Amino acid sequence: MTPDASLETHLAAAAEAIRHAEALLIGAGAGMGVDSGLPDFRGPEGFWKAYPPFRGKEFAEISNPHWFVTDPALAWGFFGHRLGLYRAAIPHEGFQVLRRWSGERPAFVFTSNVDGQFQKAGFGETDLLECHGSIHHLQCLGECGRPIWPATDVSVEVDETTMRALSDLPRCPDCGALARPNILMFGDGEWDASRSALQEGRYDEWLDRMRGRRIVAIELGAGLAIPTVRRQCETYARTLIRINPREPATPRGGIPIPLGALDALRRLDAR
């Protein structure tokens, strides 16, 4: 069978599985946002292309909480730029395809993305788990005990030649200590997981309600480097549809689709 014929066979099987699904688990990694113009930071070259001032450093080196202590202007230069980038992004039409399918049976979103694109596309907060947190929420670096709060009023001016913050840095409204994004970073022992824990509780309740139903997982752009999303989809799906242009391999019984998220969703919707 030629690669094109194999792909068509897999698309037909995936469309049939979605058509007969009794519940949908939507798993999304960074590849879901690429078609909205967002970087996925895949490997050093991908990170350096998105952020040339950091050439020579790894993404894990910069997405690290120690910078908020040792160099807050650099930390907020990076995360402030990302906050602006994610706010400006418009979710691609694949999100609306997923919303339409989700309206026809119970569905839940499990994502490692911190960009808030699912909410911007109209997905409800009660049907979504952001396992790495959200850049659109902040936490206090002090010990005042303030709960996580929205970053709605935060705007950081950034010098894109150095990727350093130029404006005043976000601070806790209660105690005045420096604030940081409520994101799980690398080597992060300070992340406030309370918001994500509430989401996780709703996810567990949803899985309990769906027990015995035919759950189809539509996994989009989730890679092997941090396989959290892939493991969730593999664990709970009766049928796994893995949409990934570079790492589409599935366990036995899964349906691999080696395409980008938007292309695959358009083709599946047409079927």
PDB file of C-alpha atoms in Angstrom:
ATOM      1  CA  MET A   1       0.000   0.000   0.000  1.00  0.00           C
ATOM      2  CA  THR A   2       1.368   3.430  -0.935  1.00  0.00           C
ATOM      3  CA  PRO A   3       1.788   6.103   1.775  1.00  0.00           C
ATOM      4  CA  ASP A   4      -1.102   8.112   0.271  1.00  0.00           C
ATOM      5  CA  ALA A   5      -3.377   5.088   0.241  1.00  0.00           C
ATOM      6  CA  SER A   6      -2.393   4.229   3.793  1.00  0.00           C
ATOM      7  CA  LEU A   7      -3.180   7.775   4.924  1.00  0.00           C
ATOM      8  CA  GLU A   8      -6.593   7.683   3.264  1.00  0.00           C
ATOM      9  CA  THR A   9      -7.333   4.371   4.971  1.00  0.00           C
ATOM     10  CA  HIS A  10      -6.372   5.832   8.340  1.00  0.00           C
ATOM     11  CA  LEU A  11      -8.445   8.974   7.755  1.00  0.00           C
ATOM     12  CA  ALA A  12     -11.462   6.851   6.861  1.00  0.00           C
ATOM     13  CA  ALA A  13     -11.018   4.732   9.989  1.00  0.00           C
ATOM     14  CA  ALA A  14     -10.591   7.829  12.172  1.00  0.00           C
ATOM     15  CA  ALA A  15     -13.683   9.504  10.744  1.00  0.00           C
ATOM     16  CA  GLU A  16     -15.689   6.335  11.375  1.00  0.00           C
ATOM     17  CA  ALA A  17     -14.433   6.155  14.966  1.00  0.00           C
ATOM     18  CA  ILE A  18     -15.375   9.782  15.638  1.00  0.00           C
ATOM     19  CA  ARG A  19     -18.792   9.286  14.056  1.00  0.00           C
ATOM     20  CA  HIS A  20     -19.574   6.455  16.468  1.00  0.00           C
ATOM     21  CA  ALA A  21     -17.807   7.849  19.536  1.00  0.00           C
ATOM     22  CA  GLU A  22     -19.821   7.995  22.749  1.00  0.00           C
ATOM     23  CA  ALA A  23     -17.348  10.464  24.254  1.00  0.00           C
ATOM     24  CA  LEU A  24     -14.355  12.442  23.021  1.00  0.00           C
ATOM     25  CA  LEU A  25     -11.088  13.006  24.846  1.00  0.00           C
ATOM     26  CA  ILE A  26      -9.238  15.818  23.075  1.00  0.00           C
ATOM     27  CA  GLY A  27      -5.531  15.750  23.869  1.00  0.00           C
ATOM     28  CA  ALA A  28      -3.448  18.684  22.687  1.00  0.00           C
ATOM     29  CA  GLY A  29       0.245  19.523  22.715  1.00  0.00           C
ATOM     30  CA  ALA A  30       2.201  22.407  21.236  1.00  0.00           C
ATOM     31  CA  GLY A  31       1.598  21.190  17.687  1.00  0.00           C
ATOM     32  CA  MET A  32      -2.052  22.200  18.041  1.00  0.00           C
ATOM     33  CA  GLY A  33      -1.071  25.879  18.090  1.00  0.00           C
ATOM     34  CA  VAL A  34       1.371  25.854  15.172  1.00  0.00           C
ATOM     35  CA  ASP A  35      -1.397  26.507  12.643  1.00  0.00           C
ATOM     36  CA  SER A  36      -2.410  29.560  14.693  1.00  0.00           C
ATOM     37  CA  GLY A  37       1.116  30.909  14.194  1.00  0.00           C
ATOM     38  CA  LEU A  38       2.448  29.871  17.601  1.00  0.00           C
ATOM     39  CA  PRO A  39       5.945  28.366  18.048  1.00  0.00           C
ATOM     40  CA  ASP A  40       6.292  24.819  19.379  1.00  0.00           C
ATOM     41  CA  PHE A  41       9.923  25.222  20.546  1.00  0.00           C
ATOM     42  CA  ARG A  42      10.759  21.817  19.074  1.00  0.00           C
ATOM     43  CA  GLY A  43      14.455  21.262  19.752  1.00  0.00           C
ATOM     44  CA  PRO A  44      17.068  24.012  20.171  1.00  0.00           C
ATOM     45  CA  GLU A  45      16.729  25.224  16.574  1.00  0.00           C
ATOM     46  CA  GLY A  46      12.976  25.691  16.977  1.00  0.00           C
ATOM     47  CA  PHE A  47      13.477  27.632  20.193  1.00  0.00           C
ATOM     48  CA  TRP A  48      16.247  29.802  18.699  1.00  0.00           C
ATOM     49  CA  LYS A  49      14.144  30.547  15.632  1.00  0.00           C
ATOM     50  CA  ALA A  50      11.363  31.842  17.861  1.00  0.00           C
ATOM     51  CA  TYR A  51      13.754  33.641  20.243  1.00  0.00           C
ATOM     52  CA  PRO A  52      17.066  34.509  18.521  1.00  0.00           C
ATOM     53  CA  PRO A  53      18.495  36.356  21.581  1.00  0.00           C
ATOM     54  CA  PHE A  54      18.592  33.015  23.411  1.00  0.00           C
ATOM     55  CA  ARG A  55      20.673  31.202  20.784  1.00  0.00           C
ATOM     56  CA  GLY A  56      23.009  28.804  22.562  1.00  0.00           C
ATOM     57  CA  LYS A  57      20.567  28.166  25.400  1.00  0.00           C
ATOM     58  CA  GLU A  58      17.948  25.448  25.748  1.00  0.00           C
ATOM     59  CA  PHE A  59      14.241  26.156  26.240  1.00  0.00           C
ATOM     60  CA  ALA A  60      14.466  24.378  29.608  1.00  0.00           C
ATOM     61  CA  GLU A  61      17.202  26.802  30.684  1.00  0.00           C
ATOM     62  CA  ILE A  62      15.003  29.849  30.090  1.00  0.00           C
ATOM     63  CA  SER A  63      11.636  28.400  31.130  1.00  0.00           C
ATOM     64  CA  ASN A  64      12.960  28.027  34.651  1.00  0.00           C
ATOM     65  CA  PRO A  65      11.753  29.721  37.855  1.00  0.00           C
ATOM     66  CA  HIS A  66      15.240  30.631  39.077  1.00  0.00           C
ATOM     67  CA  TRP A  67      15.340  33.598  36.643  1.00  0.00           C
ATOM     68  CA  PHE A  68      12.536  35.294  38.579  1.00  0.00           C
ATOM     69  CA  VAL A  69      14.966  35.452  41.502  1.00  0.00           C
ATOM     70  CA  THR A  70      18.288  35.994  39.737  1.00  0.00           C
ATOM     71  CA  ASP A  71      17.213  38.097  36.734  1.00  0.00           C
ATOM     72  CA  PRO A  72      13.515  39.100  36.852  1.00  0.00           C
ATOM     73  CA  ALA A  73      13.812  41.381  33.804  1.00  0.00           C
ATOM     74  CA  LEU A  74      14.978  38.438  31.682  1.00  0.00           C
ATOM     75  CA  ALA A  75      12.301  36.130  33.126  1.00  0.00           C
ATOM     76  CA  TRP A  76       9.505  38.602  32.436  1.00  0.00           C
ATOM     77  CA  GLY A  77      11.006  39.533  29.077  1.00  0.00           C
ATOM     78  CA  PHE A  78      10.543  35.940  27.946  1.00  0.00           C
ATOM     79  CA  PHE A  79       7.174  35.280  29.551  1.00  0.00           C
ATOM     80  CA  GLY A  80       5.852  38.772  28.896  1.00  0.00           C
ATOM     81  CA  HIS A  81       6.611  38.352  25.201  1.00  0.00           C
ATOM     82  CA  ARG A  82       4.874  34.979  25.172  1.00  0.00           C
ATOM     83  CA  LEU A  83       1.859  36.456  26.954  1.00  0.00           C
ATOM     84  CA  GLY A  84       1.517  39.078  24.241  1.00  0.00           C
ATOM     85  CA  LEU A  85       2.023  36.506  21.501  1.00  0.00           C
ATOM     86  CA  TYR A  86      -0.669  34.189  22.867  1.00  0.00           C
ATOM     87  CA  ARG A  87      -3.114  37.031  23.420  1.00  0.00           C
ATOM     88  CA  ALA A  88      -2.722  38.151  19.808  1.00  0.00           C
ATOM     89  CA  ALA A  89      -3.083  34.649  18.311  1.00  0.00           C
ATOM     90  CA  ILE A  90      -6.370  33.693  16.684  1.00  0.00           C
ATOM     91  CA  PRO A  91      -7.306  30.013  17.101  1.00  0.00           C
ATOM     92  CA  HIS A  92      -7.341  28.261  13.732  1.00  0.00           C
ATOM     93  CA  GLU A  93     -10.543  26.775  12.335  1.00  0.00           C
ATOM     94  CA  GLY A  94      -9.658  23.300  13.611  1.00  0.00           C
ATOM     95  CA  PHE A  95     -10.743  24.424  17.071  1.00  0.00           C
ATOM     96  CA  GLN A  96     -14.237  25.060  15.743  1.00  0.00           C
ATOM     97  CA  VAL A  97     -14.291  21.617  14.134  1.00  0.00           C
ATOM     98  CA  LEU A  98     -13.527  20.116  17.528  1.00  0.00           C
ATOM     99  CA  ARG A  99     -16.172  22.299  19.200  1.00  0.00           C
ATOM    100  CA  ARG A 100     -18.786  21.109  16.734  1.00  0.00           C
ATOM    101  CA  TRP A 101     -17.887  17.459  17.291  1.00  0.00           C
ATOM    102  CA  SER A 102     -17.869  18.066  21.059  1.00  0.00           C
ATOM    103  CA  GLY A 103     -21.402  19.432  20.871  1.00  0.00           C
ATOM    104  CA  GLU A 104     -22.642  16.039  19.683  1.00  0.00           C
ATOM    105  CA  ARG A 105     -21.400  13.952  22.640  1.00  0.00           C
ATOM    106  CA  PRO A 106     -19.602  14.454  25.988  1.00  0.00           C
ATOM    107  CA  ALA A 107     -16.080  15.782  25.551  1.00  0.00           C
ATOM    108  CA  PHE A 108     -13.128  16.902  27.644  1.00  0.00           C
ATOM    109  CA  VAL A 109      -9.885  18.657  26.712  1.00  0.00           C
ATOM    110  CA  PHE A 110      -6.576  17.580  28.253  1.00  0.00           C
ATOM    111  CA  THR A 111      -3.779  19.921  27.169  1.00  0.00           C
ATOM    112  CA  SER A 112      -0.193  20.672  28.083  1.00  0.00           C
ATOM    113  CA  ASN A 113      -0.482  24.045  26.350  1.00  0.00           C
ATOM    114  CA  VAL A 114      -0.427  27.179  28.497  1.00  0.00           C
ATOM    115  CA  ASP A 115      -1.665  29.523  25.758  1.00  0.00           C
ATOM    116  CA  GLY A 116      -5.406  29.654  26.510  1.00  0.00           C
ATOM    117  CA  GLN A 117      -6.348  29.005  22.877  1.00  0.00           C
ATOM    118  CA  PHE A 118      -9.099  26.502  23.720  1.00  0.00           C
ATOM    119  CA  GLN A 119     -10.864  29.043  25.943  1.00  0.00           C
ATOM    120  CA  LYS A 120     -10.456  31.732  23.291  1.00  0.00           C
ATOM    121  CA  ALA A 121     -12.049  29.341  20.783  1.00  0.00           C
ATOM    122  CA  GLY A 122     -15.080  28.934  23.045  1.00  0.00           C
ATOM    123  CA  PHE A 123     -14.365  25.783  25.043  1.00  0.00           C
ATOM    124  CA  GLY A 124     -15.718  25.966  28.595  1.00  0.00           C
ATOM    125  CA  GLU A 125     -13.459  26.149  31.648  1.00  0.00           C
ATOM    126  CA  THR A 126     -15.302  23.231  33.246  1.00  0.00           C
ATOM    127  CA  ASP A 127     -14.413  20.838  30.425  1.00  0.00           C
ATOM    128  CA  LEU A 128     -10.684  21.469  30.244  1.00  0.00           C
ATOM    129  CA  LEU A 129      -7.511  20.492  32.099  1.00  0.00           C
ATOM    130  CA  GLU A 130      -4.345  22.559  31.587  1.00  0.00           C
ATOM    131  CA  CYS A 131      -1.840  20.180  33.151  1.00  0.00           C
ATOM    132  CA  HIS A 132       1.029  22.696  32.966  1.00  0.00           C
ATOM    133  CA  GLY A 133      -0.987  25.718  34.066  1.00  0.00           C
ATOM    134  CA  SER A 134      -1.762  28.905  32.160  1.00  0.00           C
ATOM    135  CA  ILE A 135       0.201  31.987  31.190  1.00  0.00           C
ATOM    136  CA  HIS A 136      -3.026  33.958  31.614  1.00  0.00           C
ATOM    137  CA  HIS A 137      -2.883  33.506  35.399  1.00  0.00           C
ATOM    138  CA  LEU A 138      -0.341  34.679  37.958  1.00  0.00           C
ATOM    139  CA  GLN A 139       0.910  33.601  41.365  1.00  0.00           C
ATOM    140  CA  CYS A 140       2.759  35.495  44.084  1.00  0.00           C
ATOM    141  CA  LEU A 141       6.444  34.795  44.675  1.00  0.00           C
ATOM    142  CA  GLY A 142       6.092  36.022  48.243  1.00  0.00           C
ATOM    143  CA  GLU A 143       4.408  34.156  51.058  1.00  0.00           C
ATOM    144  CA  CYS A 144       1.286  36.276  51.478  1.00  0.00           C
ATOM    145  CA  GLY A 145      -1.058  33.423  50.560  1.00  0.00           C
ATOM    146  CA  ARG A 146      -2.915  35.236  47.797  1.00  0.00           C
ATOM    147  CA  PRO A 147      -4.725  32.761  45.525  1.00  0.00           C
ATOM    148  CA  ILE A 148      -3.892  32.588  41.813  1.00  0.00           C
ATOM    149  CA  TRP A 149      -5.318  35.568  39.927  1.00  0.00           C
ATOM    150  CA  PRO A 150      -5.934  36.434  36.243  1.00  0.00           C
ATOM    151  CA  ALA A 151      -3.236  38.271  34.291  1.00  0.00           C
ATOM    152  CA  THR A 152      -5.897  40.336  32.512  1.00  0.00           C
ATOM    153  CA  ASP A 153      -4.401  43.735  33.389  1.00  0.00           C
ATOM    154  CA  VAL A 154      -0.767  42.699  32.913  1.00  0.00           C
ATOM    155  CA  SER A 155       1.180  44.008  29.946  1.00  0.00           C
ATOM    156  CA  VAL A 156       4.975  43.820  29.779  1.00  0.00           C
ATOM    157  CA  GLU A 157       6.967  45.952  27.357  1.00  0.00           C
ATOM    158  CA  VAL A 158       9.857  43.890  25.975  1.00  0.00           C
ATOM    159  CA  ASP A 159      13.039  44.770  24.091  1.00  0.00           C
ATOM    160  CA  GLU A 160      12.958  42.050  21.440  1.00  0.00           C
ATOM    161  CA  THR A 161      16.657  42.477  20.633  1.00  0.00           C
ATOM    162  CA  THR A 162      17.611  41.351  24.138  1.00  0.00           C
ATOM    163  CA  MET A 163      14.316  39.766  25.248  1.00  0.00           C
ATOM    164  CA  ARG A 164      14.407  41.752  28.484  1.00  0.00           C
ATOM    165  CA  ALA A 165      11.481  43.536  30.109  1.00  0.00           C
ATOM    166  CA  LEU A 166      11.560  47.337  29.872  1.00  0.00           C
ATOM    167  CA  SER A 167       8.428  48.186  31.844  1.00  0.00           C
ATOM    168  CA  ASP A 168       7.544  47.675  35.489  1.00  0.00           C
ATOM    169  CA  LEU A 169       7.273  44.004  36.366  1.00  0.00           C
ATOM    170  CA  PRO A 170       4.000  42.411  37.501  1.00  0.00           C
ATOM    171  CA  ARG A 171       3.571  42.340  41.260  1.00  0.00           C
ATOM    172  CA  CYS A 172       1.199  40.824  43.776  1.00  0.00           C
ATOM    173  CA  PRO A 173      -1.708  43.227  44.476  1.00  0.00           C
ATOM    174  CA  ASP A 174      -1.732  42.171  48.130  1.00  0.00           C
ATOM    175  CA  CYS A 175       1.906  42.221  49.283  1.00  0.00           C
ATOM    176  CA  GLY A 176       3.807  43.836  46.406  1.00  0.00           C
ATOM    177  CA  ALA A 177       6.125  40.862  45.874  1.00  0.00           C
ATOM    178  CA  LEU A 178       7.111  39.911  42.332  1.00  0.00           C
ATOM    179  CA  ALA A 179       4.522  37.836  40.483  1.00  0.00           C
ATOM    180  CA  ARG A 180       5.201  35.011  38.043  1.00  0.00           C
ATOM    181  CA  PRO A 181       3.066  33.115  35.527  1.00  0.00           C
ATOM    182  CA  ASN A 182       1.129  30.199  36.971  1.00  0.00           C
ATOM    183  CA  ILE A 183       3.006  27.796  34.679  1.00  0.00           C
ATOM    184  CA  LEU A 184       4.813  24.586  35.578  1.00  0.00           C
ATOM    185  CA  MET A 185       8.372  25.329  34.451  1.00  0.00           C
ATOM    186  CA  PHE A 186      11.427  23.093  34.385  1.00  0.00           C
ATOM    187  CA  GLY A 187      12.907  22.386  37.818  1.00  0.00           C
ATOM    188  CA  ASP A 188       9.893  24.084  39.347  1.00  0.00           C
ATOM    189  CA  GLY A 189       9.230  23.426  43.025  1.00  0.00           C
ATOM    190  CA  GLU A 190       7.309  26.683  43.502  1.00  0.00           C
ATOM    191  CA  TRP A 191       4.433  26.155  41.088  1.00  0.00           C
ATOM    192  CA  ASP A 192       1.026  26.699  42.684  1.00  0.00           C
ATOM    193  CA  ALA A 193      -0.913  23.732  41.319  1.00  0.00           C
ATOM    194  CA  SER A 194      -4.216  24.589  43.015  1.00  0.00           C
ATOM    195  CA  ARG A 195      -5.973  25.834  39.857  1.00  0.00           C
ATOM    196  CA  SER A 196      -4.887  22.829  37.809  1.00  0.00           C
ATOM    197  CA  ALA A 197      -5.838  20.534  40.703  1.00  0.00           C
ATOM    198  CA  LEU A 198      -9.426  21.806  40.512  1.00  0.00           C
ATOM    199  CA  GLN A 199      -9.420  21.113  36.782  1.00  0.00           C
ATOM    200  CA  GLU A 200      -7.989  17.667  37.434  1.00  0.00           C
ATOM    201  CA  GLY A 201     -10.814  16.932  39.857  1.00  0.00           C
ATOM    202  CA  ARG A 202     -13.389  17.768  37.186  1.00  0.00           C
ATOM    203  CA  TYR A 203     -11.479  15.613  34.695  1.00  0.00           C
ATOM    204  CA  ASP A 204     -11.507  12.647  37.081  1.00  0.00           C
ATOM    205  CA  GLU A 205     -15.252  13.109  37.606  1.00  0.00           C
ATOM    206  CA  TRP A 206     -15.776  13.173  33.832  1.00  0.00           C
ATOM    207  CA  LEU A 207     -13.774   9.961  33.390  1.00  0.00           C
ATOM    208  CA  ASP A 208     -15.897   8.316  36.097  1.00  0.00           C
ATOM    209  CA  ARG A 209     -19.091   9.341  34.307  1.00  0.00           C
ATOM    210  CA  MET A 210     -17.738   8.067  30.995  1.00  0.00           C
ATOM    211  CA  ARG A 211     -16.768   4.658  32.370  1.00  0.00           C
ATOM    212  CA  GLY A 212     -18.073   1.957  30.028  1.00  0.00           C
ATOM    213  CA  ARG A 213     -18.609   4.358  27.130  1.00  0.00           C
ATOM    214  CA  ARG A 214     -16.709   4.245  23.845  1.00  0.00           C
ATOM    215  CA  ILE A 215     -14.144   7.024  24.389  1.00  0.00           C
ATOM    216  CA  VAL A 216     -12.312   8.133  21.260  1.00  0.00           C
ATOM    217  CA  ALA A 217      -9.175  10.188  21.873  1.00  0.00           C
ATOM    218  CA  ILE A 218      -8.218  12.781  19.282  1.00  0.00           C
ATOM    219  CA  GLU A 219      -4.617  13.618  20.102  1.00  0.00           C
ATOM    220  CA  LEU A 220      -3.125  16.614  18.326  1.00  0.00           C
ATOM    221  CA  GLY A 221       0.514  17.681  18.167  1.00  0.00           C
ATOM    222  CA  ALA A 222       1.658  16.012  21.396  1.00  0.00           C
ATOM    223  CA  GLY A 223       5.288  14.928  21.203  1.00  0.00           C
ATOM    224  CA  LEU A 224       7.457  12.354  22.929  1.00  0.00           C
ATOM    225  CA  ALA A 225       9.774  14.779  24.752  1.00  0.00           C
ATOM    226  CA  ILE A 226       7.199  15.305  27.524  1.00  0.00           C
ATOM    227  CA  PRO A 227       4.644  12.541  26.858  1.00  0.00           C
ATOM    228  CA  THR A 228       1.985  13.535  29.430  1.00  0.00           C
ATOM    229  CA  VAL A 229      -0.764  14.097  26.862  1.00  0.00           C
ATOM    230  CA  ARG A 230       0.110  10.968  24.892  1.00  0.00           C
ATOM    231  CA  ARG A 231      -0.090   8.806  28.013  1.00  0.00           C
ATOM    232  CA  GLN A 232      -3.510  10.154  28.973  1.00  0.00           C
ATOM    233  CA  CYS A 233      -4.904   9.443  25.532  1.00  0.00           C
ATOM    234  CA  GLU A 234      -3.359   5.976  25.413  1.00  0.00           C
ATOM    235  CA  THR A 235      -4.699   5.133  28.881  1.00  0.00           C
ATOM    236  CA  TYR A 236      -8.336   6.170  28.558  1.00  0.00           C
ATOM    237  CA  ALA A 237      -9.257   5.802  24.880  1.00  0.00           C
ATOM    238  CA  ARG A 238     -11.076   2.861  23.390  1.00  0.00           C
ATOM    239  CA  THR A 239      -9.731   4.183  20.083  1.00  0.00           C
ATOM    240  CA  LEU A 240      -6.697   6.475  19.831  1.00  0.00           C
ATOM    241  CA  ILE A 241      -6.373   8.836  16.859  1.00  0.00           C
ATOM    242  CA  ARG A 242      -2.867  10.320  16.944  1.00  0.00           C
ATOM    243  CA  ILE A 243      -2.432  13.375  14.708  1.00  0.00           C
ATOM    244  CA  ASN A 244       1.241  14.260  14.539  1.00  0.00           C
ATOM    245  CA  PRO A 245       3.365  15.016  11.454  1.00  0.00           C
ATOM    246  CA  ARG A 246       6.622  13.790  13.033  1.00  0.00           C
ATOM    247  CA  GLU A 247       5.773  11.261  15.765  1.00  0.00           C
ATOM    248  CA  PRO A 248       2.499   9.596  14.736  1.00  0.00           C
ATOM    249  CA  ALA A 249       3.243   6.008  15.836  1.00  0.00           C
ATOM    250  CA  THR A 250       0.577   4.472  18.071  1.00  0.00           C
ATOM    251  CA  PRO A 251       0.211   1.369  20.207  1.00  0.00           C
ATOM    252  CA  ARG A 252      -1.605  -1.577  18.623  1.00  0.00           C
ATOM    253  CA  GLY A 253      -5.130  -0.595  17.596  1.00  0.00           C
ATOM    254  CA  GLY A 254      -4.395   3.120  17.321  1.00  0.00           C
ATOM    255  CA  ILE A 255      -4.849   5.186  14.183  1.00  0.00           C
ATOM    256  CA  PRO A 256      -1.743   7.213  13.170  1.00  0.00           C
ATOM    257  CA  ILE A 257      -2.296  10.311  11.036  1.00  0.00           C
ATOM    258  CA  PRO A 258       1.009  11.961  10.006  1.00  0.00           C
ATOM    259  CA  LEU A 259      -0.433  15.430   9.353  1.00  0.00           C
ATOM    260  CA  GLY A 260      -0.558  18.809  11.050  1.00  0.00           C
ATOM    261  CA  ALA A 261      -3.546  19.484  13.284  1.00  0.00           C
ATOM    262  CA  LEU A 262      -5.495  21.826  10.991  1.00  0.00           C
ATOM    263  CA  ASP A 263      -4.943  19.757   7.850  1.00  0.00           C
ATOM    264  CA  ALA A 264      -6.016  16.553   9.593  1.00  0.00           C
ATOM    265  CA  LEU A 265      -9.108  18.101  11.199  1.00  0.00           C
ATOM    266  CA  ARG A 266     -10.225  19.585   7.884  1.00  0.00           C
ATOM    267  CA  ARG A 267      -9.870  16.228   6.133  1.00  0.00           C
ATOM    268  CA  LEU A 268     -11.647  14.362   8.908  1.00  0.00           C
ATOM    269  CA  ASP A 269     -14.468  16.904   9.030  1.00  0.00           C
ATOM    270  CA  ALA A 270     -14.973  16.560   5.278  1.00  0.00           C
ATOM    271  CA  ARG A 271     -15.524  12.826   5.832  1.00  0.00           C
TER     272      ARG A 271
END
